[in-house]
mmCIF file of N, CA and C in Angstrom:
data_model
loop_
_atom_site.group_PDB
_atom_site.id
_atom_site.type_symbol
_atom_site.label_atom_id
_atom_site.label_comp_id
_atom_site.label_asym_id
_atom_site.label_seq_id
_atom_site.Cartn_x
_atom_site.Cartn_y
_atom_site.Cartn_z
ATOM 1 N N MET A 10 0.911 -1.297 0.079
ATOM 2 C CA MET A 10 0.171 -0.125 -0.148
ATOM 3 C C MET A 10 0.702 1.153 0.056
ATOM 4 N N GLY A 11 2.022 1.113 0.673
ATOM 5 C CA GLY A 11 2.732 2.527 0.924
ATOM 6 C C GLY A 11 3.683 2.483 -0.510
ATOM 7 N N GLU A 12 3.695 1.639 -1.560
ATOM 8 C CA GLU A 12 4.388 2.277 -2.783
ATOM 9 C C GLU A 12 2.906 2.691 -3.943
ATOM 10 N N LEU A 13 1.850 2.875 -3.496
ATOM 11 C CA LEU A 13 1.074 3.450 -4.161
ATOM 12 C C LEU A 13 0.998 4.768 -3.911
ATOM 13 N N LEU A 14 1.352 5.136 -2.885
ATOM 14 C CA LEU A 14 1.596 6.535 -2.360
ATOM 15 C C LEU A 14 2.908 7.341 -2.825
ATOM 16 N N LYS A 15 3.728 6.583 -2.998
ATOM 17 C CA LYS A 15 5.067 7.019 -3.439
ATOM 18 C C LYS A 15 5.282 7.451 -4.930
ATOM 19 N N ILE A 16 5.820 8.591 -5.189
ATOM 20 C CA ILE A 16 5.952 9.176 -6.581
ATOM 21 C C ILE A 16 7.411 8.948 -6.866
ATOM 22 N N ASP A 17 7.918 8.355 -8.025
ATOM 23 C CA ASP A 17 9.209 8.054 -8.139
ATOM 24 C C ASP A 17 9.679 9.017 -9.123
ATOM 25 N N LEU A 18 10.140 10.491 -8.885
ATOM 26 C CA LEU A 18 10.834 11.298 -9.852
ATOM 27 C C LEU A 18 11.957 11.773 -9.413
ATOM 28 N N THR A 19 12.797 12.162 -10.456
ATOM 29 C CA THR A 19 13.922 12.608 -10.008
ATOM 30 C C THR A 19 13.748 14.209 -9.742
ATOM 31 N N TYR A 20 14.644 14.861 -9.120
ATOM 32 C CA TYR A 20 14.574 16.215 -8.162
ATOM 33 C C TYR A 20 14.185 17.332 -9.344
ATOM 34 N N SER A 21 14.756 17.196 -10.801
ATOM 35 C CA SER A 21 14.566 18.052 -11.585
ATOM 36 C C SER A 21 12.932 17.916 -12.092
ATOM 37 N N ASN A 22 12.472 17.147 -12.001
ATOM 38 C CA ASN A 22 11.163 16.768 -12.451
ATOM 39 C C ASN A 22 9.891 17.000 -11.254
ATOM 40 N N TYR A 23 10.508 17.451 -10.274
ATOM 41 C CA TYR A 23 9.308 17.831 -9.206
ATOM 42 C C TYR A 23 8.172 18.797 -9.673
ATOM 43 N N HIS A 24 8.661 19.612 -10.061
ATOM 44 C CA HIS A 24 7.894 20.681 -10.768
ATOM 45 C C HIS A 24 7.034 20.369 -11.513
ATOM 46 N N THR A 25 6.968 19.344 -12.120
ATOM 47 C CA THR A 25 5.569 18.717 -13.141
ATOM 48 C C THR A 25 4.426 18.007 -12.339
ATOM 49 N N VAL A 26 4.687 17.559 -10.964
ATOM 50 C CA VAL A 26 3.518 16.695 -10.383
ATOM 51 C C VAL A 26 2.348 18.078 -9.879
ATOM 52 N N PHE A 27 3.082 19.338 -9.514
ATOM 53 C CA PHE A 27 1.728 20.075 -9.050
ATOM 54 C C PHE A 27 1.181 20.459 -10.221
ATOM 55 N N PRO A 28 1.114 20.998 -11.265
ATOM 56 C CA PRO A 28 0.372 21.519 -12.421
ATOM 57 C C PRO A 28 -0.196 20.153 -12.870
ATOM 58 N N LYS A 29 -0.010 19.026 -12.803
ATOM 59 C CA LYS A 29 -0.964 17.874 -13.547
ATOM 60 C C LYS A 29 -1.839 17.647 -12.328
ATOM 61 N N LEU A 30 -1.647 17.903 -11.055
ATOM 62 C CA LEU A 30 -2.514 17.429 -9.810
ATOM 63 C C LEU A 30 -3.618 18.824 -10.156
ATOM 64 N N ILE A 31 -3.309 19.748 -10.376
ATOM 65 C CA ILE A 31 -4.264 21.024 -10.388
ATOM 66 C C ILE A 31 -5.119 21.023 -11.643
ATOM 67 N N ILE A 32 -4.445 20.351 -12.871
ATOM 68 C CA ILE A 32 -5.305 19.782 -14.129
ATOM 69 C C ILE A 32 -6.414 19.174 -13.834
ATOM 70 N N TYR A 33 -6.011 18.012 -12.995
ATOM 71 C CA TYR A 33 -6.921 17.130 -12.803
ATOM 72 C C TYR A 33 -8.148 17.638 -11.620
ATOM 73 N N LEU A 34 -7.424 18.297 -10.792
ATOM 74 C CA LEU A 34 -8.762 19.031 -10.162
ATOM 75 C C LEU A 34 -9.467 19.971 -10.654
ATOM 76 N N LEU A 35 -9.191 20.691 -11.636
ATOM 77 C CA LEU A 35 -9.655 21.884 -11.902
ATOM 78 C C LEU A 35 -10.847 21.154 -13.322
ATOM 79 N N THR A 36 -10.374 19.923 -13.967
ATOM 80 C CA THR A 36 -11.188 19.280 -14.867
ATOM 81 C C THR A 36 -12.379 18.515 -13.945
ATOM 82 N N LEU A 37 -11.997 17.963 -12.744
ATOM 83 C CA LEU A 37 -13.098 17.507 -11.780
ATOM 84 C C LEU A 37 -14.219 18.084 -11.642
ATOM 85 N N LEU A 38 -13.755 19.714 -10.957
ATOM 86 C CA LEU A 38 -14.285 20.523 -10.648
ATOM 87 C C LEU A 38 -15.350 21.119 -11.839
ATOM 88 N N GLY A 39 -14.808 21.222 -12.949
ATOM 89 C CA GLY A 39 -15.383 21.808 -14.097
ATOM 90 C C GLY A 39 -16.697 20.898 -14.631
ATOM 91 N N ILE A 40 -16.247 19.488 -14.472
ATOM 92 C CA ILE A 40 -17.245 18.517 -14.750
ATOM 93 C C ILE A 40 -18.420 18.555 -13.740
ATOM 94 N N VAL A 41 -18.116 18.688 -12.452
ATOM 95 C CA VAL A 41 -19.160 18.917 -11.568
ATOM 96 C C VAL A 41 -19.919 20.263 -11.511
ATOM 97 N N LEU A 42 -19.263 21.185 -12.232
ATOM 98 C CA LEU A 42 -19.955 22.631 -12.275
ATOM 99 C C LEU A 42 -21.178 22.474 -13.683
ATOM 100 N N ILE A 43 -20.787 21.810 -14.757
ATOM 101 C CA ILE A 43 -21.553 21.730 -15.652
ATOM 102 C C ILE A 43 -22.726 20.777 -15.382
ATOM 103 N N ILE A 44 -22.395 19.469 -14.443
ATOM 104 C CA ILE A 44 -23.599 18.603 -14.030
ATOM 105 C C ILE A 44 -24.517 19.675 -13.544
ATOM 106 N N LYS A 45 -23.815 20.039 -12.430
ATOM 107 C CA LYS A 45 -24.848 21.014 -11.864
ATOM 108 C C LYS A 45 -25.704 22.373 -12.413
ATOM 109 N N ASN A 46 -24.879 22.861 -13.420
ATOM 110 C CA ASN A 46 -25.598 23.481 -14.204
ATOM 111 C C ASN A 46 -26.687 23.024 -15.007
ATOM 112 N N VAL A 47 -26.527 21.900 -15.720
ATOM 113 C CA VAL A 47 -27.754 20.971 -16.184
ATOM 114 C C VAL A 47 -28.848 20.999 -15.271
ATOM 115 N N VAL A 48 -28.537 20.309 -14.289
ATOM 116 C CA VAL A 48 -29.680 19.975 -13.223
ATOM 117 C C VAL A 48 -30.219 21.004 -12.794
ATOM 118 N N ASN A 49 -29.837 22.351 -12.634
ATOM 119 C CA ASN A 49 -30.621 23.649 -12.583
ATOM 120 C C ASN A 49 -31.539 23.982 -13.420
ATOM 121 N N LYS A 50 -30.626 24.039 -14.725
ATOM 122 C CA LYS A 50 -31.483 24.404 -15.972
ATOM 123 C C LYS A 50 -32.863 23.241 -15.907
ATOM 124 N N MET A 51 -32.874 22.089 -15.711
ATOM 125 C CA MET A 51 -33.679 21.261 -15.927
ATOM 126 C C MET A 51 -34.890 21.760 -14.768
ATOM 127 N N LYS A 52 -34.479 22.134 -13.563
ATOM 128 C CA LYS A 52 -35.147 22.601 -12.507
ATOM 129 C C LYS A 52 -36.171 23.835 -13.000
ATOM 130 N N ILE A 53 -35.134 24.806 -13.800
ATOM 131 C CA ILE A 53 -35.871 25.807 -14.069
ATOM 132 C C ILE A 53 -36.714 25.923 -15.178
ATOM 133 N N LYS A 54 -36.568 24.898 -15.613
ATOM 134 C CA LYS A 54 -37.603 24.570 -16.923
ATOM 135 C C LYS A 54 -39.068 24.323 -16.379
ATOM 136 N N LYS A 55 -38.944 23.223 -15.471
ATOM 137 C CA LYS A 55 -40.036 22.810 -14.929
ATOM 138 C C LYS A 55 -40.885 23.646 -14.141
ATOM 139 N N THR A 56 -40.113 24.629 -13.620
ATOM 140 C CA THR A 56 -40.839 25.971 -12.874
ATOM 141 C C THR A 56 -41.230 26.921 -13.613
ATOM 142 N N ALA A 57 -40.344 26.952 -14.829
ATOM 143 C CA ALA A 57 -40.991 28.097 -15.835
ATOM 144 C C ALA A 57 -42.184 28.099 -16.425
ATOM 145 N N LYS A 58 -42.771 27.066 -16.846
ATOM 146 C CA LYS A 58 -43.951 26.938 -17.181
ATOM 147 C C LYS A 58 -45.115 27.496 -16.269
ATOM 148 N N LYS A 59 -44.959 27.015 -15.070
ATOM 149 C CA LYS A 59 -45.896 27.908 -14.017
ATOM 150 C C LYS A 59 -45.774 29.252 -13.712
ATOM 151 N N GLU A 60 -44.285 29.813 -13.519
ATOM 152 C CA GLU A 60 -44.133 31.290 -13.171
ATOM 153 C C GLU A 60 -43.713 31.866 -14.733
ATOM 154 N N ASP A 61 -43.904 31.423 -15.614
ATOM 155 C CA ASP A 61 -43.733 32.197 -16.865
ATOM 156 C C ASP A 61 -44.072 33.869 -16.984
ATOM 157 N N ILE A 62 -45.348 34.077 -16.486
ATOM 158 C CA ILE A 62 -45.584 35.636 -16.411
ATOM 159 C C ILE A 62 -44.662 36.413 -15.181
ATOM 160 N N HIS A 63 -44.901 35.916 -13.946
ATOM 161 C CA HIS A 63 -43.835 36.219 -13.246
ATOM 162 C C HIS A 63 -42.246 36.486 -13.487
ATOM 163 N N ASN A 64 -41.821 35.513 -14.222
ATOM 164 C CA ASN A 64 -40.369 35.664 -14.655
ATOM 165 C C ASN A 64 -40.066 36.704 -15.841
ATOM 166 N N GLN A 65 -41.171 36.896 -16.649
ATOM 167 C CA GLN A 65 -41.342 38.264 -17.621
ATOM 168 C C GLN A 65 -41.070 39.623 -16.665
ATOM 169 N N GLU A 66 -41.875 39.519 -15.960
ATOM 170 C CA GLU A 66 -42.181 40.879 -14.865
ATOM 171 C C GLU A 66 -40.702 41.045 -14.195
ATOM 172 N N ILE A 67 -40.084 39.997 -13.850
ATOM 173 C CA ILE A 67 -38.808 40.411 -13.071
ATOM 174 C C ILE A 67 -37.581 40.665 -14.056
ATOM 175 N N ASP A 68 -37.590 39.979 -15.640
ATOM 176 C CA ASP A 68 -36.774 40.162 -16.124
ATOM 177 C C ASP A 68 -36.781 41.772 -16.837
ATOM 178 N N LYS A 69 -37.941 42.486 -16.883
ATOM 179 C CA LYS A 69 -37.961 43.770 -17.269
ATOM 180 C C LYS A 69 -37.212 44.818 -16.268
ATOM 181 N N ASP A 70 -37.459 44.326 -14.928
ATOM 182 C CA ASP A 70 -36.970 45.169 -13.874
ATOM 183 C C ASP A 70 -35.345 45.240 -13.932
ATOM 184 N N GLN A 71 -34.751 43.856 -14.284
ATOM 185 C CA GLN A 71 -33.329 43.673 -13.844
ATOM 186 C C GLN A 71 -32.591 44.040 -15.165
ATOM 187 N N PRO A 72 -31.701 44.963 -14.794
ATOM 188 C CA PRO A 72 -30.768 45.079 -16.068
ATOM 189 C C PRO A 72 -29.970 43.829 -16.831
ATOM 190 N N LYS A 73 -29.852 43.578 -17.963
ATOM 191 C CA LYS A 73 -29.349 42.471 -18.718
ATOM 192 C C LYS A 73 -27.796 42.773 -18.799
ATOM 193 N N GLU A 74 -27.070 41.557 -18.345
ATOM 194 C CA GLU A 74 -25.749 41.706 -18.611
ATOM 195 C C GLU A 74 -24.918 40.942 -20.136
ATOM 196 N N LYS A 75 -24.411 41.809 -20.717
ATOM 197 C CA LYS A 75 -23.616 41.739 -21.797
ATOM 198 C C LYS A 75 -22.643 41.241 -21.850
ATOM 199 N N PHE A 76 -22.100 40.257 -22.823
ATOM 200 C CA PHE A 76 -20.827 39.821 -23.199
ATOM 201 C C PHE A 76 -19.839 41.098 -23.567
ATOM 202 N N ASN A 77 -18.829 41.383 -22.978
ATOM 203 C CA ASN A 77 -18.229 42.285 -23.265
ATOM 204 C C ASN A 77 -16.753 42.209 -24.222
ATOM 205 N N VAL A 78 -16.872 42.194 -25.626
ATOM 206 C CA VAL A 78 -15.869 41.650 -26.406
ATOM 207 C C VAL A 78 -14.678 42.299 -26.258
ATOM 208 N N THR A 79 -14.549 43.720 -25.563
ATOM 209 C CA THR A 79 -13.333 44.072 -25.754
ATOM 210 C C THR A 79 -12.403 43.393 -24.736
ATOM 211 N N MET A 80 -13.033 43.440 -23.412
ATOM 212 C CA MET A 80 -12.435 42.536 -22.369
ATOM 213 C C MET A 80 -11.999 41.301 -23.000
ATOM 214 N N PHE A 81 -12.906 40.597 -23.567
ATOM 215 C CA PHE A 81 -12.269 38.922 -23.953
ATOM 216 C C PHE A 81 -11.391 39.200 -24.859
ATOM 217 N N VAL A 82 -11.310 39.560 -26.186
ATOM 218 C CA VAL A 82 -10.399 39.843 -27.124
ATOM 219 C C VAL A 82 -8.899 40.321 -26.319
ATOM 220 N N GLY A 83 -9.114 41.500 -25.656
ATOM 221 C CA GLY A 83 -8.144 41.987 -24.852
ATOM 222 C C GLY A 83 -7.378 41.087 -23.910
ATOM 223 N N THR A 84 -7.893 40.022 -23.138
ATOM 224 C CA THR A 84 -7.469 39.141 -22.345
ATOM 225 C C THR A 84 -6.720 38.195 -23.314
ATOM 226 N N VAL A 85 -7.631 37.660 -24.289
ATOM 227 C CA VAL A 85 -6.817 36.823 -25.210
ATOM 228 C C VAL A 85 -5.689 37.332 -25.825
ATOM 229 N N ILE A 86 -5.684 38.450 -26.059
ATOM 230 C CA ILE A 86 -4.167 39.273 -26.801
ATOM 231 C C ILE A 86 -3.262 39.014 -25.781
ATOM 232 N N LEU A 87 -3.466 39.612 -24.726
ATOM 233 C CA LEU A 87 -2.467 39.760 -23.411
ATOM 234 C C LEU A 87 -2.023 38.391 -23.138
ATOM 235 N N LEU A 88 -2.838 37.295 -23.091
ATOM 236 C CA LEU A 88 -2.241 36.025 -22.677
ATOM 237 C C LEU A 88 -1.467 35.342 -23.778
ATOM 238 N N ILE A 89 -1.439 35.859 -25.168
ATOM 239 C CA ILE A 89 -0.469 35.089 -26.232
ATOM 240 C C ILE A 89 0.779 36.174 -25.625
ATOM 241 N N ILE A 90 0.545 37.474 -25.868
ATOM 242 C CA ILE A 90 1.817 38.417 -25.664
ATOM 243 C C ILE A 90 2.621 37.697 -24.658
ATOM 244 N N TYR A 91 1.776 37.448 -23.167
ATOM 245 C CA TYR A 91 2.473 36.871 -22.115
ATOM 246 C C TYR A 91 3.388 35.678 -22.341
ATOM 247 N N GLY A 92 2.611 35.030 -22.998
ATOM 248 C CA GLY A 92 3.244 33.590 -23.277
ATOM 249 C C GLY A 92 4.655 33.858 -23.965
ATOM 250 N N PHE A 93 4.607 34.760 -25.098
ATOM 251 C CA PHE A 93 6.005 34.649 -25.656
ATOM 252 C C PHE A 93 7.014 35.661 -24.908
ATOM 253 N N ALA A 94 6.262 36.628 -24.316
ATOM 254 C CA ALA A 94 7.338 37.473 -23.453
ATOM 255 C C ALA A 94 7.946 36.851 -22.127
ATOM 256 N N LEU A 95 7.333 35.486 -21.769
ATOM 257 C CA LEU A 95 8.029 34.876 -20.669
ATOM 258 C C LEU A 95 9.482 34.374 -20.983
ATOM 259 N N ASP A 96 9.404 34.323 -22.301
ATOM 260 C CA ASP A 96 10.845 33.699 -22.787
ATOM 261 C C ASP A 96 11.744 34.673 -22.988
ATOM 262 N N TRP A 97 11.332 35.743 -23.340
ATOM 263 C CA TRP A 97 12.228 36.957 -23.619
ATOM 264 C C TRP A 97 12.682 37.701 -22.444
ATOM 265 N N PHE A 98 11.914 38.014 -21.522
ATOM 266 C CA PHE A 98 12.070 38.861 -20.387
ATOM 267 C C PHE A 98 12.018 38.259 -19.261
ATOM 268 N N GLY A 99 11.514 36.956 -18.898
ATOM 269 C CA GLY A 99 11.524 36.453 -17.374
ATOM 270 C C GLY A 99 10.209 36.588 -16.808
ATOM 271 N N PHE A 100 10.042 35.791 -15.828
ATOM 272 C CA PHE A 100 8.747 35.722 -14.789
ATOM 273 C C PHE A 100 8.377 36.997 -14.391
ATOM 274 N N LEU A 101 9.277 37.409 -13.316
ATOM 275 C CA LEU A 101 9.210 38.655 -12.468
ATOM 276 C C LEU A 101 8.492 39.734 -13.559
ATOM 277 N N PHE A 102 9.404 40.384 -14.517
ATOM 278 C CA PHE A 102 9.067 41.537 -15.147
ATOM 279 C C PHE A 102 7.757 41.406 -16.045
ATOM 280 N N THR A 103 7.722 40.177 -16.719
ATOM 281 C CA THR A 103 6.528 39.826 -17.658
ATOM 282 C C THR A 103 5.294 39.864 -16.901
ATOM 283 N N THR A 104 5.042 39.096 -15.905
ATOM 284 C CA THR A 104 4.208 39.036 -14.896
ATOM 285 C C THR A 104 3.335 40.392 -14.334
ATOM 286 N N ILE A 105 4.451 41.036 -13.852
ATOM 287 C CA ILE A 105 4.139 42.562 -13.303
ATOM 288 C C ILE A 105 3.383 43.094 -14.217
ATOM 289 N N ILE A 106 3.990 43.271 -15.556
ATOM 290 C CA ILE A 106 3.374 44.120 -16.593
ATOM 291 C C ILE A 106 2.060 43.176 -17.175
ATOM 292 N N PHE A 107 2.107 42.150 -17.409
ATOM 293 C CA PHE A 107 0.799 41.358 -17.799
ATOM 294 C C PHE A 107 -0.315 41.701 -16.621
ATOM 295 N N ILE A 108 -0.196 41.658 -15.264
ATOM 296 C CA ILE A 108 -0.928 41.819 -14.176
ATOM 297 C C ILE A 108 -1.714 43.257 -14.457
ATOM 298 N N ILE A 109 -0.498 44.366 -14.606
ATOM 299 C CA ILE A 109 -1.043 45.793 -14.415
ATOM 300 C C ILE A 109 -1.773 45.929 -15.719
ATOM 301 N N LEU A 110 -1.577 45.439 -16.954
ATOM 302 C CA LEU A 110 -2.599 45.840 -18.082
ATOM 303 C C LEU A 110 -3.594 45.000 -18.080
ATOM 304 N N THR A 111 -3.742 43.978 -17.440
ATOM 305 C CA THR A 111 -5.132 42.844 -17.394
ATOM 306 C C THR A 111 -5.964 43.896 -16.332
ATOM 307 N N THR A 112 -5.609 44.385 -15.128
ATOM 308 C CA THR A 112 -6.268 44.840 -14.116
ATOM 309 C C THR A 112 -6.519 46.162 -14.727
ATOM 310 N N LEU A 113 -6.077 46.964 -15.698
ATOM 311 C CA LEU A 113 -6.338 48.526 -15.961
ATOM 312 C C LEU A 113 -7.644 48.021 -17.334
ATOM 313 N N LEU A 114 -7.300 46.827 -17.825
ATOM 314 C CA LEU A 114 -8.392 46.413 -18.554
ATOM 315 C C LEU A 114 -9.715 46.005 -18.286
ATOM 316 N N TYR A 115 -9.714 45.596 -17.092
ATOM 317 C CA TYR A 115 -10.993 45.077 -16.286
ATOM 318 C C TYR A 115 -11.614 46.220 -15.264
ATOM 319 N N ILE A 116 -10.706 47.332 -14.907
ATOM 320 C CA ILE A 116 -11.459 48.208 -14.262
ATOM 321 C C ILE A 116 -11.999 49.404 -15.236
ATOM 322 N N GLY A 117 -11.630 49.398 -16.551
ATOM 323 C CA GLY A 117 -12.330 50.102 -17.527
ATOM 324 C C GLY A 117 -11.760 51.207 -17.631
ATOM 325 N N SER A 118 -10.880 52.054 -16.688
ATOM 326 C CA SER A 118 -10.500 53.399 -16.991
ATOM 327 C C SER A 118 -9.062 53.488 -16.647
ATOM 328 N N VAL A 119 -8.430 54.577 -16.996
ATOM 329 C CA VAL A 119 -6.926 54.412 -16.964
ATOM 330 C C VAL A 119 -6.973 55.999 -16.229
ATOM 331 N N ASN A 120 -6.549 56.151 -14.820
ATOM 332 C CA ASN A 120 -6.698 57.156 -13.995
ATOM 333 C C ASN A 120 -5.632 56.879 -12.867
ATOM 334 N N LYS A 121 -5.538 57.742 -12.067
ATOM 335 C CA LYS A 121 -3.860 57.852 -11.098
ATOM 336 C C LYS A 121 -4.687 56.701 -10.242
ATOM 337 N N LYS A 122 -5.722 56.701 -9.709
ATOM 338 C CA LYS A 122 -6.245 55.554 -8.857
ATOM 339 C C LYS A 122 -5.941 54.283 -9.276
ATOM 340 N N ALA A 123 -6.510 53.984 -10.682
ATOM 341 C CA ALA A 123 -6.668 52.821 -11.222
ATOM 342 C C ALA A 123 -5.139 52.494 -11.363
ATOM 343 N N ILE A 124 -4.320 53.021 -12.121
ATOM 344 C CA ILE A 124 -2.916 52.740 -12.134
ATOM 345 C C ILE A 124 -2.195 52.348 -10.954
ATOM 346 N N LEU A 125 -2.210 53.130 -9.871
ATOM 347 C CA LEU A 125 -1.629 53.055 -8.415
ATOM 348 C C LEU A 125 -2.154 51.382 -8.054
ATOM 349 N N ILE A 126 -3.550 51.258 -7.957
ATOM 350 C CA ILE A 126 -3.835 49.967 -7.872
ATOM 351 C C ILE A 126 -3.667 48.938 -8.450
ATOM 352 N N SER A 127 -3.298 48.977 -9.769
ATOM 353 C CA SER A 127 -2.896 47.936 -10.693
ATOM 354 C C SER A 127 -1.377 47.610 -10.515
ATOM 355 N N ILE A 128 -0.756 48.839 -10.260
ATOM 356 C CA ILE A 128 0.838 48.490 -10.033
ATOM 357 C C ILE A 128 0.783 47.740 -8.471
ATOM 358 N N SER A 129 0.197 48.246 -7.630
ATOM 359 C CA SER A 129 0.356 47.916 -6.146
ATOM 360 C C SER A 129 -0.090 46.264 -6.244
ATOM 361 N N ASN A 130 -1.301 46.006 -7.123
ATOM 362 C CA ASN A 130 -1.847 44.714 -7.179
ATOM 363 C C ASN A 130 -0.787 43.732 -7.994
ATOM 364 N N ALA A 131 -0.180 44.085 -8.985
ATOM 365 C CA ALA A 131 0.864 43.501 -9.875
ATOM 366 C C ALA A 131 2.270 42.859 -9.034
ATOM 367 N N ALA A 132 2.528 44.242 -8.340
ATOM 368 C CA ALA A 132 4.054 44.184 -7.613
ATOM 369 C C ALA A 132 3.623 42.923 -6.289
ATOM 370 N N ALA A 133 2.721 43.239 -5.718
ATOM 371 C CA ALA A 133 2.402 42.174 -4.481
ATOM 372 C C ALA A 133 2.407 40.859 -4.924
ATOM 373 N N THR A 134 1.124 40.563 -5.927
ATOM 374 C CA THR A 134 1.066 39.174 -6.343
ATOM 375 C C THR A 134 2.150 38.420 -6.885
ATOM 376 N N THR A 135 3.134 39.382 -7.801
ATOM 377 C CA THR A 135 4.177 38.652 -8.470
ATOM 378 C C THR A 135 4.943 38.181 -7.505
ATOM 379 N N MET A 136 5.359 39.154 -6.451
ATOM 380 C CA MET A 136 6.385 38.813 -5.231
ATOM 381 C C MET A 136 6.060 37.769 -4.519
ATOM 382 N N ILE A 137 4.763 37.665 -4.187
ATOM 383 C CA ILE A 137 4.116 36.586 -3.266
ATOM 384 C C ILE A 137 4.416 35.163 -4.126
ATOM 385 N N ILE A 138 3.842 35.241 -5.234
ATOM 386 C CA ILE A 138 3.706 33.827 -6.197
ATOM 387 C C ILE A 138 5.481 33.359 -6.128
ATOM 388 N N TRP A 139 6.317 34.490 -6.459
ATOM 389 C CA TRP A 139 7.747 34.349 -6.762
ATOM 390 C C TRP A 139 8.314 33.699 -5.426
ATOM 391 N N LEU A 140 8.257 34.583 -4.333
ATOM 392 C CA LEU A 140 8.612 33.810 -3.003
ATOM 393 C C LEU A 140 8.257 32.466 -2.667
ATOM 394 N N VAL A 141 6.754 32.514 -2.369
ATOM 395 C CA VAL A 141 6.420 30.957 -2.034
ATOM 396 C C VAL A 141 6.824 29.955 -3.007
ATOM 397 N N PHE A 142 6.434 30.225 -4.273
ATOM 398 C CA PHE A 142 6.679 29.232 -5.178
ATOM 399 C C PHE A 142 8.032 28.930 -5.689
ATOM 400 N N GLY A 143 8.777 30.107 -5.980
ATOM 401 C CA GLY A 143 10.070 29.923 -6.494
ATOM 402 C C GLY A 143 11.141 29.822 -5.464
ATOM 403 N N LYS A 144 11.021 30.418 -4.303
ATOM 404 C CA LYS A 144 12.129 30.220 -3.167
ATOM 405 C C LYS A 144 11.603 29.179 -2.038
ATOM 406 N N LEU A 145 10.507 29.476 -1.558
ATOM 407 C CA LEU A 145 10.366 28.448 -0.585
ATOM 408 C C LEU A 145 9.981 27.274 -0.829
ATOM 409 N N PHE A 146 9.057 26.843 -1.930
ATOM 410 C CA PHE A 146 8.863 25.301 -2.771
ATOM 411 C C PHE A 146 10.031 25.017 -3.517
ATOM 412 N N ASP A 147 10.980 25.696 -4.084
ATOM 413 C CA ASP A 147 11.904 25.660 -4.813
ATOM 414 C C ASP A 147 11.328 25.046 -6.442
ATOM 415 N N ILE A 148 10.155 25.641 -6.731
ATOM 416 C CA ILE A 148 9.547 25.156 -7.849
ATOM 417 C C ILE A 148 10.156 26.079 -8.896
ATOM 418 N N THR A 149 10.732 25.490 -10.329
ATOM 419 C CA THR A 149 10.917 26.201 -11.080
ATOM 420 C C THR A 149 9.820 27.149 -11.885
ATOM 421 N N LEU A 150 9.887 28.410 -11.858
ATOM 422 C CA LEU A 150 9.037 29.114 -12.568
ATOM 423 C C LEU A 150 9.337 29.518 -13.807
ATOM 424 N N PRO A 151 8.624 29.846 -14.543
ATOM 425 C CA PRO A 151 8.843 30.063 -16.387
ATOM 426 C C PRO A 151 9.784 31.293 -16.471
#
């Protein structure tokens, strides 16, 4: 039984274990969310027939959320640039710039307060990740 829980890896490959575990966990949680969403939609369809008039009145009063194309496209572009820039500039600098730009994109305005928030958020987050994973756990960062 003890051999089932033992991982036989060389030290240089230790950093590959954690991302695989996270991928499996996120996949499992994604499947759970999809099942939960399907079950909720089935329940809503059953009750919608009974409360159709009531739901129409509620929908008129609530603002509708729209898909923001600018944020989606901006995020995809920033992620692609971030992936290439990691090789050129390294983890710390690239991640700080990426988080600053992403935060400004999602805040929606570029003013003194937004810039200060994004810089402090980026510096703190990147340094904590670098210290915890890169130094404390000795995991290789890109």
